[in-house]
Structure formats: structure tokens, C-alpha cells
Amino acid sequence: MADDTRLSRRNLLAAGGALAGAAMGGGAQAAPPGTPPAPSVPADTGAVQGGRVMFPNWRGAGDRPPAPSPAPQPPGQRVGYCVVGLGRLSLDEILPAFGEAKRARLAAVMSGSPDKAKLVARQYGLPDDAVYGYDGWDRLKANPNVQAVYIVTPNGVHRDNVVAAAAAGKQVLCEKPMAVSSDECREMIAACAKAGVKLMIAYRCQYEPHNRAVIKLARSGEFGRPRLIQAFNGQTTGLPEQWRLRKALAGGGSLPDIGLYCLNTTRAVLGEEPNLIQAQIHSPPDDPKYREVEETASFTLHFPSGVIAQCLSSYGVYEARSLTLHTGTAAIDLQNAFAYQGQRLIIGHRDGKNAARDEKVLSPKNQFALELDHFARCIQEDLRPRTPGEEGLQDQVLMEAIYEAARTGAPVKVGPPPGAGSGLDVTRGPEPEEPG
């Protein structure tokens, strides 16, 4: 074939129609003279609609339709974050999540270790002037590339970090638990309100698709109303020097660290606030790791609707993270409920004369990217976050009641926050957007 008649694959795709089909099919015969030309079928069917590229569903009726193609904002339009604290969670989960975010971008880092901060900044392409020490809030205030901060420091310094960020005029996303006391939580809420900035607590599970599916199932009544909930979050812990085993920095042991997921998720699933708490705390008396904080916490939440939730957290058992809702007609089991990935949603129910266990298969999403994007959207569109400071405060109040119930051995009466009104989700903002 002469050079002037040779077609590349790219040219064939651009040409479309019968020519492309014949050339790529191999051995196709030329149409007889006088045959009408075949209609042109473009290979690229994407079209711009509503600011994103949309494609028609190419799958048949027997397959689930594909998810919409990603529609990230241009980098210059995204909310710039400074990640405050460069521990394991930041390095292993949060910083990589910016690569999957659509509204958020990494703009700066703050750390007490200059060498670590400079290295991380280079790894993520940040300039030298985007690196801050913990005394750099005044300089951060003057950086227009940073609109928000993500506080990922030990629990005992959350209050000081959030107050400093608010004074710098930055919107604040803070890791859970919000603080080490309800009084500190109230100070954080007041500081952000005074500065006119938003405050969101990073309850990533409330944005994760499988957890959200459980919430929808529980509230839809598809399998009847929930009657009992079992939530467990456990792992083993070593390294006695770690800050999570120091009460001044952690506020407590397994309860505020991993038991909080059981508490917060149970509240989020029902939308209710418990009215009574019973609890027990245990630590091995011969293990010096637990001189200051507890190994295991067991607590029972009683809700106005009659639901009873049994929750357990422990630093002394093999890793397991589960959530099960029991209704009159089904057991809704979320495996790996509080893990960073690997969630499986299994529904056990009656199928005629048989028992069935069906899995609801959902596309996995990066939980940290989802929460980063949710807060970015709240900043861009002036929305109240789904998990604002009031959500973190309520959990802290309830954890204090759990410790009190364990200390006294008597049930503790609790309820919704004063002035919160009635109804569901009294401590939460509007529903988060569905991940695309």
C-alpha cells in the first residue's frame, strides 16, 4: 500500500463509518458499484452536558448501567487545603486521597518536623513556601492558596489547632474525635462561629457508599424497622510509647479512638439520639499499656423508638469491624464497616420458603476523598456540612456519659442537645451529594 493511502488506527477512529469498520475488521470486501454508502457511526459518542462529558449507556438491559464519567474541577477552581499534622493517617490515607478528589487539592502542609514536612512537600509538588511549622499560623493566614485546613493532630491538641485556624480565617475540617472534652468542643464551635468559618468533623463513614446504603435501608422500612443493632470495632495495639495510650493526648483508649465509630454510626443510621446509656470498661490489670486509658469498652444505647444498640470496642482482639441491623424480616450485615476499604453489605432474609443471603454490590469509593470533596462543596456553595461541630460535640457528651455509666455501674440518662428540637438528624446538616 502506498504511503499516501495508509491509515493509522487513530485516523480510522476519527473517520468512523464503513471505512473504519472495514479496515479494522480485516479482509472485508469492497462493496459492489452502485451500493449506497453505509451510515457513518462515530466512535466517540461523548457529549458535553451540564459541565461534564456524558455518554449513552452502551450496556444491555441485563447489566447495571455504568457510573457517570469523572468530572473533576480544574485545579484553579478547587478548594486548597493545608493538612495539619503529618502522621501515619495523613501520609497513608489523606494525602493520597487528594489524587482522587474532584473539588479539593493539596496546597500546603504543616508539621512539627521540618525535615518530614519538606520531604512530603517535595513528594507532592508543593513549593518551599507552602511548608509550615506549628507556629506558622500568621504566615498561613496570608496564603490565598489555602482556603481550608484539615486538622490531623493528636486529639488533645485539636482545640488549640482549630482555634488557631479559625483566627487565621481558614475553614476547618477536624479529625474525630473532635476533642478530649465537651467543653473543648464548645470552645471550638464558638471560635469558628466568631470567625465566620465552617467547622466539619471528619466522620468519613457517613460519606462511604456502603454505610450510606445501610442508612437508607434502615430508614426506608424496606425490611421493616430496626429493632436491634450490633456494632463492633476491635484491633490489637502495641508500641507502648504511642500517643493513643496517653490520656492527655488521646482523651481515652479504645472508646474515643475506635469505639466512636460504633457510637456515631449507630446514631447516623437511626437519625435518633439515645435516651439511656449503660456501660462497662475493662483493662488487663497486668498490662502497663493501660495505666492511663482503657483497653475495652462495652456500652448499650437505648433509643426513643425502642431500638437497642450493643456496641463494643477493644484494643486487645484480632482486627474486626462489623455493623449488623436486625429487623423483623432481615439481618443487614455490613462487613468491614469501619475499615478504610473492603466493605461488603450482606442482607439475610426470607425468599419464599427459603432463606436467602443477598449481597448488595456497590462501587468502592475513597472515603477520604469523599469527605474532602463534601467539605469543599460546602465552602464553594455555602452549605452546612453533614457532620458539623455539633455532631462531634454530641458524640463527646455521649462518651462522657459512657465513662460515667461505667464508673458508677448505673444507667445514665441522655438525650438530644439542648435546644436542638425534635425530629431526625438534629445535629447534622443536609444529606451529602451522591458520589459520581
Short mmCIF file of C-alpha atoms in Angstrom, two decimals:
data_model
loop_
_atom_site.label_atom_id
_atom_site.label_comp_id
_atom_site.label_asym_id
_atom_site.label_seq_id
_atom_site.Cartn_x
_atom_site.Cartn_y
_atom_site.Cartn_z
CA MET A 1 0.00 0.00 0.00
CA ALA A 2 1.36 3.44 -0.89
CA ASP A 3 2.23 5.81 1.93
CA ASP A 4 -0.45 8.29 0.95
CA THR A 5 -3.20 5.68 1.41
CA ARG A 6 -2.03 4.19 4.70
CA LEU A 7 -4.40 4.88 7.66
CA SER A 8 -3.45 4.82 11.31
CA ARG A 9 -5.81 3.44 13.97
CA ARG A 10 -6.36 6.96 15.26
CA ASN A 11 -7.36 8.17 11.78
CA LEU A 12 -9.71 5.25 11.41
CA LEU A 13 -11.43 6.05 14.69
CA ALA A 14 -11.72 9.67 13.65
CA ALA A 15 -13.12 8.70 10.27
CA GLY A 16 -15.73 6.31 11.68
CA GLY A 17 -18.32 4.63 9.49
CA ALA A 18 -17.84 1.87 6.95
CA LEU A 19 -14.22 2.74 6.20
CA ALA A 20 -13.13 2.23 9.81
CA GLY A 21 -15.19 -0.91 10.19
CA ALA A 22 -13.74 -2.46 7.02
CA ALA A 23 -10.15 -1.53 7.80
CA MET A 24 -10.22 -2.83 11.37
CA GLY A 25 -12.28 -5.91 10.55
CA GLY A 26 -9.55 -7.39 8.36
CA GLY A 27 -10.35 -8.89 4.95
CA ALA A 28 -13.62 -7.00 4.36
CA GLN A 29 -14.64 -6.94 0.66
CA ALA A 30 -15.32 -3.72 -1.23
CA ALA A 31 -19.00 -3.00 -1.86
CA PRO A 32 -20.23 -3.54 -5.45
CA PRO A 33 -20.54 -0.45 -7.64
CA GLY A 34 -23.76 1.48 -7.01
CA THR A 35 -24.23 0.27 -3.43
CA PRO A 36 -25.49 3.14 -1.15
CA PRO A 37 -22.85 4.24 1.37
CA ALA A 38 -23.18 2.80 4.87
CA PRO A 39 -24.27 5.32 7.51
CA SER A 40 -21.42 6.87 9.48
CA VAL A 41 -21.16 5.63 13.09
CA PRO A 42 -18.91 7.89 15.18
CA ALA A 43 -16.57 6.11 17.56
CA ASP A 44 -16.68 8.96 20.10
CA THR A 45 -20.23 9.42 21.40
CA GLY A 46 -19.38 11.66 24.37
CA ALA A 47 -21.17 14.99 24.54
CA VAL A 48 -20.86 17.92 26.93
CA GLN A 49 -23.95 18.27 29.12
CA GLY A 50 -24.17 20.37 32.26
CA GLY A 51 -20.44 20.91 32.51
CA ARG A 52 -19.44 17.27 32.19
CA VAL A 53 -18.90 14.74 29.39
CA MET A 54 -21.83 12.32 29.15
CA PHE A 55 -22.01 9.04 27.24
CA PRO A 56 -25.08 6.97 26.34
CA ASN A 57 -25.49 3.68 28.18
CA TRP A 58 -23.85 1.08 25.95
CA ARG A 59 -24.78 -1.87 28.12
CA GLY A 60 -27.79 -4.08 27.68
CA ALA A 61 -30.80 -4.22 29.99
CA GLY A 62 -29.34 -7.19 31.86
CA ASP A 63 -26.32 -5.25 33.17
CA ARG A 64 -26.27 -2.36 35.59
CA PRO A 65 -25.56 0.95 33.83
CA PRO A 66 -22.04 2.35 34.16
CA ALA A 67 -21.35 5.19 36.57
CA PRO A 68 -21.00 8.69 35.11
CA SER A 69 -17.51 9.57 33.95
CA PRO A 70 -15.48 11.63 36.46
CA ALA A 71 -15.98 15.38 36.26
CA PRO A 72 -13.18 16.96 38.31
CA GLN A 73 -12.99 20.71 38.70
CA PRO A 74 -9.97 22.45 37.15
CA PRO A 75 -7.17 22.75 39.73
CA GLY A 76 -7.56 26.52 39.98
CA GLN A 77 -11.20 26.19 41.00
CA ARG A 78 -10.70 23.58 43.70
CA VAL A 79 -10.52 24.36 47.41
CA GLY A 80 -6.91 24.44 48.58
CA TYR A 81 -6.23 22.54 51.80
CA CYS A 82 -3.38 22.69 54.28
CA VAL A 83 -3.01 19.32 56.03
CA VAL A 84 -2.00 19.97 59.64
CA GLY A 85 -0.11 17.02 61.11
CA LEU A 86 1.88 14.53 59.04
CA GLY A 87 1.42 11.31 60.95
CA ARG A 88 0.56 7.90 59.57
CA LEU A 89 -3.09 8.74 58.76
CA SER A 90 -2.07 11.79 56.73
CA LEU A 91 0.72 10.06 54.84
CA ASP A 92 -1.03 6.74 54.22
CA GLU A 93 -4.60 7.89 53.55
CA ILE A 94 -5.33 11.61 53.41
CA LEU A 95 -2.57 12.94 51.17
CA PRO A 96 -3.03 10.17 48.55
CA ALA A 97 -6.81 10.83 48.61
CA PHE A 98 -6.30 14.25 47.04
CA GLY A 99 -5.42 12.35 43.85
CA GLU A 100 -9.00 11.01 43.77
CA ALA A 101 -10.71 14.22 44.87
CA LYS A 102 -12.69 16.30 42.38
CA ARG A 103 -13.16 19.56 44.30
CA ALA A 104 -10.18 19.57 46.68
CA ARG A 105 -6.45 20.00 46.16
CA LEU A 106 -3.42 19.89 48.43
CA ALA A 107 -1.99 23.40 48.78
CA ALA A 108 0.21 23.25 51.91
CA VAL A 109 1.38 21.09 54.81
CA MET A 110 2.05 21.88 58.48
CA SER A 111 4.17 19.78 60.81
CA GLY A 112 6.38 19.95 63.88
CA SER A 113 9.09 18.12 61.93
CA PRO A 114 10.72 20.41 59.33
CA ASP A 115 12.60 17.59 57.61
CA LYS A 116 9.48 15.47 57.23
CA ALA A 117 7.39 18.42 56.05
CA LYS A 118 9.94 19.43 53.39
CA LEU A 119 10.22 15.87 52.12
CA VAL A 120 6.44 15.41 51.90
CA ALA A 121 6.07 18.77 50.18
CA ARG A 122 8.58 17.74 47.52
CA GLN A 123 6.83 14.42 47.05
CA TYR A 124 3.54 16.19 46.33
CA GLY A 125 4.97 19.01 44.24
CA LEU A 126 4.45 21.80 46.77
CA PRO A 127 6.75 24.85 46.78
CA ASP A 128 9.02 25.55 49.75
CA ASP A 129 6.82 28.42 50.92
CA ALA A 130 3.86 26.02 51.30
CA VAL A 131 5.56 24.30 54.26
CA TYR A 132 4.66 25.49 57.76
CA GLY A 133 5.60 24.70 61.35
CA TYR A 134 3.04 24.70 64.12
CA ASP A 135 4.00 28.32 64.83
CA GLY A 136 3.22 29.36 61.25
CA TRP A 137 -0.46 30.32 61.54
CA ASP A 138 0.15 34.01 60.86
CA ARG A 139 2.03 33.18 57.68
CA LEU A 140 -0.64 30.68 56.67
CA LYS A 141 -3.28 33.36 57.15
CA ALA A 142 -1.63 35.39 54.39
CA ASN A 143 -1.60 32.48 51.90
CA PRO A 144 -4.52 32.93 49.47
CA ASN A 145 -3.95 29.46 48.01
CA VAL A 146 -5.19 27.87 51.25
CA GLN A 147 -8.89 28.18 51.96
CA ALA A 148 -9.25 25.25 54.38
CA VAL A 149 -7.21 23.23 56.85
CA TYR A 150 -7.55 19.56 57.75
CA ILE A 151 -6.53 19.01 61.39
CA VAL A 152 -4.92 15.56 61.77
CA THR A 153 -3.01 16.05 65.03
CA PRO A 154 -3.48 14.14 68.33
CA ASN A 155 -6.90 14.63 69.95
CA GLY A 156 -5.51 16.63 72.86
CA VAL A 157 -4.37 19.49 70.62
CA HIS A 158 -7.41 19.65 68.31
CA ARG A 159 -8.91 22.52 70.29
CA ASP A 160 -5.78 24.71 70.00
CA ASN A 161 -5.35 23.89 66.31
CA VAL A 162 -8.97 24.65 65.44
CA VAL A 163 -8.97 27.93 67.37
CA ALA A 164 -5.75 28.96 65.59
CA ALA A 165 -7.13 28.01 62.18
CA ALA A 166 -10.32 29.97 62.80
CA ALA A 167 -8.30 33.02 63.86
CA ALA A 168 -6.39 32.68 60.58
CA GLY A 169 -9.68 32.82 58.68
CA LYS A 170 -9.46 29.27 57.34
CA GLN A 171 -12.36 26.84 57.03
CA VAL A 172 -11.80 23.86 59.33
CA LEU A 173 -12.09 20.11 58.80
CA CYS A 174 -11.08 18.30 62.01
CA GLU A 175 -10.42 14.62 62.58
CA LYS A 176 -12.50 12.63 65.04
CA PRO A 177 -12.82 12.57 67.98
CA MET A 178 -13.42 16.29 67.94
CA ALA A 179 -11.57 16.92 71.22
CA VAL A 180 -10.97 15.38 74.64
CA SER A 181 -13.89 17.06 76.44
CA SER A 182 -17.27 18.55 75.64
CA ASP A 183 -16.09 21.92 76.98
CA GLU A 184 -13.29 21.95 74.40
CA CYS A 185 -15.79 21.09 71.67
CA ARG A 186 -17.95 24.05 72.64
CA GLU A 187 -14.90 26.36 72.53
CA MET A 188 -14.09 25.12 69.03
CA ILE A 189 -17.64 25.71 67.79
CA ALA A 190 -17.69 29.20 69.31
CA ALA A 191 -14.30 30.12 67.82
CA CYS A 192 -15.37 29.10 64.32
CA ALA A 193 -18.70 30.89 64.64
CA LYS A 194 -16.97 34.08 65.82
CA ALA A 195 -14.54 33.92 62.89
CA GLY A 196 -17.31 33.19 60.39
CA VAL A 197 -15.73 29.93 59.18
CA LYS A 198 -17.24 26.48 58.79
CA LEU A 199 -16.35 23.57 61.05
CA MET A 200 -16.76 19.96 59.94
CA ILE A 201 -15.75 16.78 61.79
CA ALA A 202 -14.24 14.05 59.63
CA TYR A 203 -16.72 11.23 60.11
CA ARG A 204 -15.67 9.50 56.90
CA CYS A 205 -18.10 6.58 57.32
CA GLN A 206 -21.08 8.90 56.91
CA TYR A 207 -19.87 9.57 53.35
CA GLU A 208 -18.84 5.99 52.42
CA PRO A 209 -21.34 4.35 49.97
CA HIS A 210 -21.93 1.08 51.87
CA ASN A 211 -22.54 2.87 55.17
CA ARG A 212 -24.89 5.26 53.37
CA ALA A 213 -26.73 2.28 51.87
CA VAL A 214 -27.29 0.89 55.38
CA ILE A 215 -28.73 4.24 56.47
CA LYS A 216 -31.13 4.23 53.53
CA LEU A 217 -32.21 0.64 54.18
CA ALA A 218 -32.80 1.35 57.86
CA ARG A 219 -34.90 4.41 57.20
CA SER A 220 -36.78 3.15 54.14
CA GLY A 221 -38.51 0.35 56.00
CA GLU A 222 -37.87 -2.00 53.08
CA PHE A 223 -37.12 -4.81 55.53
CA GLY A 224 -39.06 -3.40 58.46
CA ARG A 225 -37.87 -1.00 61.11
CA PRO A 226 -34.63 -1.71 63.02
CA ARG A 227 -35.07 -3.32 66.42
CA LEU A 228 -31.53 -4.25 67.46
CA ILE A 229 -28.11 -3.03 66.33
CA GLN A 230 -24.75 -4.68 67.00
CA ALA A 231 -21.58 -2.67 66.32
CA PHE A 232 -18.04 -3.85 66.98
CA ASN A 233 -14.67 -2.24 66.31
CA GLY A 234 -11.56 -4.01 67.57
CA GLN A 235 -7.85 -4.30 66.93
CA THR A 236 -4.66 -5.05 68.81
CA THR A 237 -2.29 -2.32 69.90
CA GLY A 238 1.43 -2.44 70.66
CA LEU A 239 4.11 0.26 70.90
CA PRO A 240 3.52 1.42 74.49
CA GLU A 241 5.02 4.84 73.71
CA GLN A 242 2.31 5.81 71.21
CA TRP A 243 0.25 8.90 71.96
CA ARG A 244 -3.05 6.97 71.79
CA LEU A 245 -2.19 5.38 75.14
CA ARG A 246 -1.65 8.75 76.86
CA LYS A 247 -4.83 10.24 78.29
CA ALA A 248 -3.72 13.86 77.93
CA LEU A 249 -3.28 13.42 74.17
CA ALA A 250 -5.96 10.83 73.41
CA GLY A 251 -8.68 11.59 75.95
CA GLY A 252 -9.26 7.88 76.45
CA GLY A 253 -8.45 4.49 74.98
CA SER A 254 -10.40 2.33 72.57
CA LEU A 255 -13.65 4.26 73.13
CA PRO A 256 -12.74 7.65 71.57
CA ASP A 257 -10.38 6.10 69.04
CA ILE A 258 -12.37 3.22 67.52
CA GLY A 259 -15.49 2.83 69.69
CA LEU A 260 -16.56 6.25 68.47
CA TYR A 261 -17.28 4.68 65.07
CA CYS A 262 -19.84 2.38 66.70
CA LEU A 263 -21.43 5.27 68.57
CA ASN A 264 -21.53 7.73 65.67
CA THR A 265 -22.61 5.23 63.02
CA THR A 266 -25.44 3.91 65.18
CA ARG A 267 -26.71 7.46 65.68
CA ALA A 268 -26.33 8.21 61.97
CA VAL A 269 -28.18 5.07 60.90
CA LEU A 270 -31.22 5.81 63.05
CA GLY A 271 -31.09 9.61 62.98
CA GLU A 272 -32.16 9.46 66.64
CA GLU A 273 -30.37 10.35 69.85
CA PRO A 274 -30.19 7.77 72.66
CA ASN A 275 -32.06 8.49 75.88
CA LEU A 276 -30.28 5.99 78.16
CA ILE A 277 -26.76 4.53 78.30
CA GLN A 278 -25.32 1.54 80.18
CA ALA A 279 -21.62 0.70 80.04
CA GLN A 280 -18.66 -1.32 81.28
CA ILE A 281 -14.92 -0.62 80.92
CA HIS A 282 -12.14 -3.19 81.27
CA SER A 283 -8.34 -3.18 81.06
CA PRO A 284 -5.95 -6.03 81.86
CA PRO A 285 -4.58 -5.18 85.31
CA ASP A 286 -1.15 -6.63 84.49
CA ASP A 287 -0.63 -4.72 81.22
CA PRO A 288 1.23 -1.41 81.75
CA LYS A 289 0.00 -0.08 78.40
CA TYR A 290 -3.36 0.62 80.02
CA ARG A 291 -2.25 2.60 83.05
CA GLU A 292 -3.98 5.72 81.69
CA VAL A 293 -6.60 4.56 79.17
CA GLU A 294 -8.97 1.62 78.75
CA GLU A 295 -8.46 -1.43 76.57
CA THR A 296 -12.12 -2.42 76.12
CA ALA A 297 -15.40 -0.54 76.27
CA SER A 298 -18.86 -2.12 76.14
CA PHE A 299 -21.90 0.13 76.01
CA THR A 300 -25.61 -0.20 75.30
CA LEU A 301 -27.64 2.63 73.81
CA HIS A 302 -31.42 2.81 74.29
CA PHE A 303 -33.31 4.91 71.74
CA PRO A 304 -36.78 6.51 71.97
CA SER A 305 -38.07 4.32 69.13
CA GLY A 306 -37.28 1.22 71.20
CA VAL A 307 -34.12 0.26 69.33
CA ILE A 308 -31.34 -1.14 71.50
CA ALA A 309 -27.76 -0.90 70.21
CA GLN A 310 -25.00 -3.03 71.68
CA CYS A 311 -21.55 -1.59 70.98
CA LEU A 312 -18.05 -2.91 71.72
CA SER A 313 -14.56 -1.57 71.13
CA SER A 314 -11.25 -3.11 72.13
CA TYR A 315 -7.51 -2.73 71.69
CA GLY A 316 -6.96 -6.36 72.70
CA VAL A 317 -8.52 -8.50 69.97
CA TYR A 318 -7.88 -9.53 66.39
CA GLU A 319 -8.99 -6.86 63.93
CA ALA A 320 -12.74 -6.91 63.20
CA ARG A 321 -15.10 -4.09 62.26
CA SER A 322 -18.75 -5.01 61.86
CA LEU A 323 -22.21 -3.49 61.92
CA THR A 324 -25.44 -5.52 61.93
CA LEU A 325 -29.01 -4.24 61.92
CA HIS A 326 -31.74 -6.68 62.94
CA THR A 327 -35.31 -6.13 61.81
CA GLY A 328 -38.35 -8.39 61.93
CA THR A 329 -37.66 -9.67 58.43
CA ALA A 330 -33.92 -9.30 57.80
CA ALA A 331 -30.39 -9.09 59.15
CA ILE A 332 -28.46 -6.31 57.42
CA ASP A 333 -24.77 -7.08 57.86
CA LEU A 334 -22.06 -4.59 56.89
CA GLN A 335 -18.69 -6.32 56.97
CA ASN A 336 -15.54 -4.22 57.41
CA ALA A 337 -17.95 -1.45 58.27
CA PHE A 338 -15.41 0.98 59.74
CA ALA A 339 -12.36 -0.02 57.70
CA TYR A 340 -10.77 2.19 55.07
CA GLN A 341 -11.82 -0.26 52.35
CA GLY A 342 -13.26 -3.73 51.78
CA GLN A 343 -16.88 -3.12 52.81
CA ARG A 344 -19.43 -5.84 51.94
CA LEU A 345 -23.15 -5.43 52.50
CA ILE A 346 -24.99 -8.75 53.03
CA ILE A 347 -28.74 -8.96 53.60
CA GLY A 348 -30.16 -12.13 55.09
CA HIS A 349 -33.91 -12.50 54.59
CA ARG A 350 -36.70 -14.91 53.66
CA ASP A 351 -37.13 -15.82 50.00
CA GLY A 352 -40.40 -17.71 49.75
CA LYS A 353 -39.87 -20.98 51.59
CA ASN A 354 -36.10 -20.49 51.64
CA ALA A 355 -33.59 -18.32 53.43
CA ALA A 356 -31.50 -16.01 51.24
CA ARG A 357 -28.30 -14.07 51.74
CA ASP A 358 -28.01 -11.38 49.09
CA GLU A 359 -25.02 -9.10 48.60
CA LYS A 360 -25.63 -5.50 47.57
CA VAL A 361 -22.61 -4.75 45.38
CA LEU A 362 -21.59 -1.10 45.30
CA SER A 363 -18.69 0.62 43.59
CA PRO A 364 -15.99 1.34 46.19
CA LYS A 365 -15.03 4.97 46.71
CA ASN A 366 -12.19 6.59 48.63
CA GLN A 367 -13.79 7.74 51.88
CA PHE A 368 -11.23 10.46 52.49
CA ALA A 369 -11.68 11.90 49.01
CA LEU A 370 -15.45 11.94 49.55
CA GLU A 371 -15.21 13.88 52.81
CA LEU A 372 -12.64 16.29 51.34
CA ASP A 373 -14.93 16.97 48.39
CA HIS A 374 -18.02 17.31 50.59
CA PHE A 375 -16.39 19.99 52.72
CA ALA A 376 -15.04 21.70 49.59
CA ARG A 377 -18.54 21.80 48.16
CA CYS A 378 -19.90 23.24 51.41
CA ILE A 379 -17.29 26.01 51.16
CA GLN A 380 -17.96 26.70 47.49
CA GLU A 381 -21.76 26.68 47.80
CA ASP A 382 -22.06 27.99 51.38
CA LEU A 383 -23.71 24.85 52.76
CA ARG A 384 -23.77 23.46 56.26
CA PRO A 385 -21.64 20.27 56.43
CA ARG A 386 -23.38 16.98 57.02
CA THR A 387 -21.16 16.41 60.08
CA PRO A 388 -20.63 19.86 61.65
CA GLY A 389 -19.12 20.67 65.03
CA GLU A 390 -22.44 19.97 66.75
CA GLU A 391 -22.18 16.35 65.61
CA GLY A 392 -18.76 15.99 67.23
CA LEU A 393 -19.95 17.72 70.41
CA GLN A 394 -22.87 15.32 70.80
CA ASP A 395 -20.60 12.30 70.49
CA GLN A 396 -18.28 13.76 73.13
CA VAL A 397 -21.20 14.33 75.50
CA LEU A 398 -22.32 10.75 74.99
CA MET A 399 -18.81 9.36 75.51
CA GLU A 400 -18.61 11.22 78.80
CA ALA A 401 -21.91 9.57 79.74
CA ILE A 402 -20.47 6.16 78.78
CA TYR A 403 -17.49 6.70 81.08
CA GLU A 404 -19.84 7.85 83.86
CA ALA A 405 -22.09 4.80 83.45
CA ALA A 406 -19.06 2.51 83.57
CA ARG A 407 -17.67 4.27 86.65
CA THR A 408 -20.91 4.14 88.66
CA GLY A 409 -22.42 0.95 87.31
CA ALA A 410 -25.73 2.78 86.93
CA PRO A 411 -27.57 3.79 83.73
CA VAL A 412 -27.14 7.42 82.66
CA LYS A 413 -29.97 9.38 81.10
CA VAL A 414 -29.07 11.35 78.00
CA GLY A 415 -30.91 12.88 75.06
CA PRO A 416 -30.66 15.35 72.20
CA PRO A 417 -28.66 18.55 72.68
CA PRO A 418 -30.50 21.36 74.47
CA GLY A 419 -32.48 23.44 72.03
CA ALA A 420 -31.94 21.01 69.16
CA GLY A 421 -35.65 20.41 68.68
CA SER A 422 -37.31 17.18 67.64
CA GLY A 423 -37.06 15.02 64.57
CA LEU A 424 -34.19 13.17 62.96
CA ASP A 425 -30.60 14.30 62.39
CA VAL A 426 -30.82 17.25 64.77
CA THR A 427 -27.03 17.62 64.88
CA ARG A 428 -26.43 17.20 61.14
CA GLY A 429 -26.53 19.28 58.00
CA PRO A 430 -28.17 18.37 54.67
CA GLU A 431 -27.60 14.99 53.07
CA PRO A 432 -24.25 14.74 51.27
CA GLU A 433 -24.20 14.51 47.50
CA GLU A 434 -24.10 11.07 45.92
CA PRO A 435 -20.60 10.21 44.66
CA GLY A 436 -20.34 10.31 40.87
#
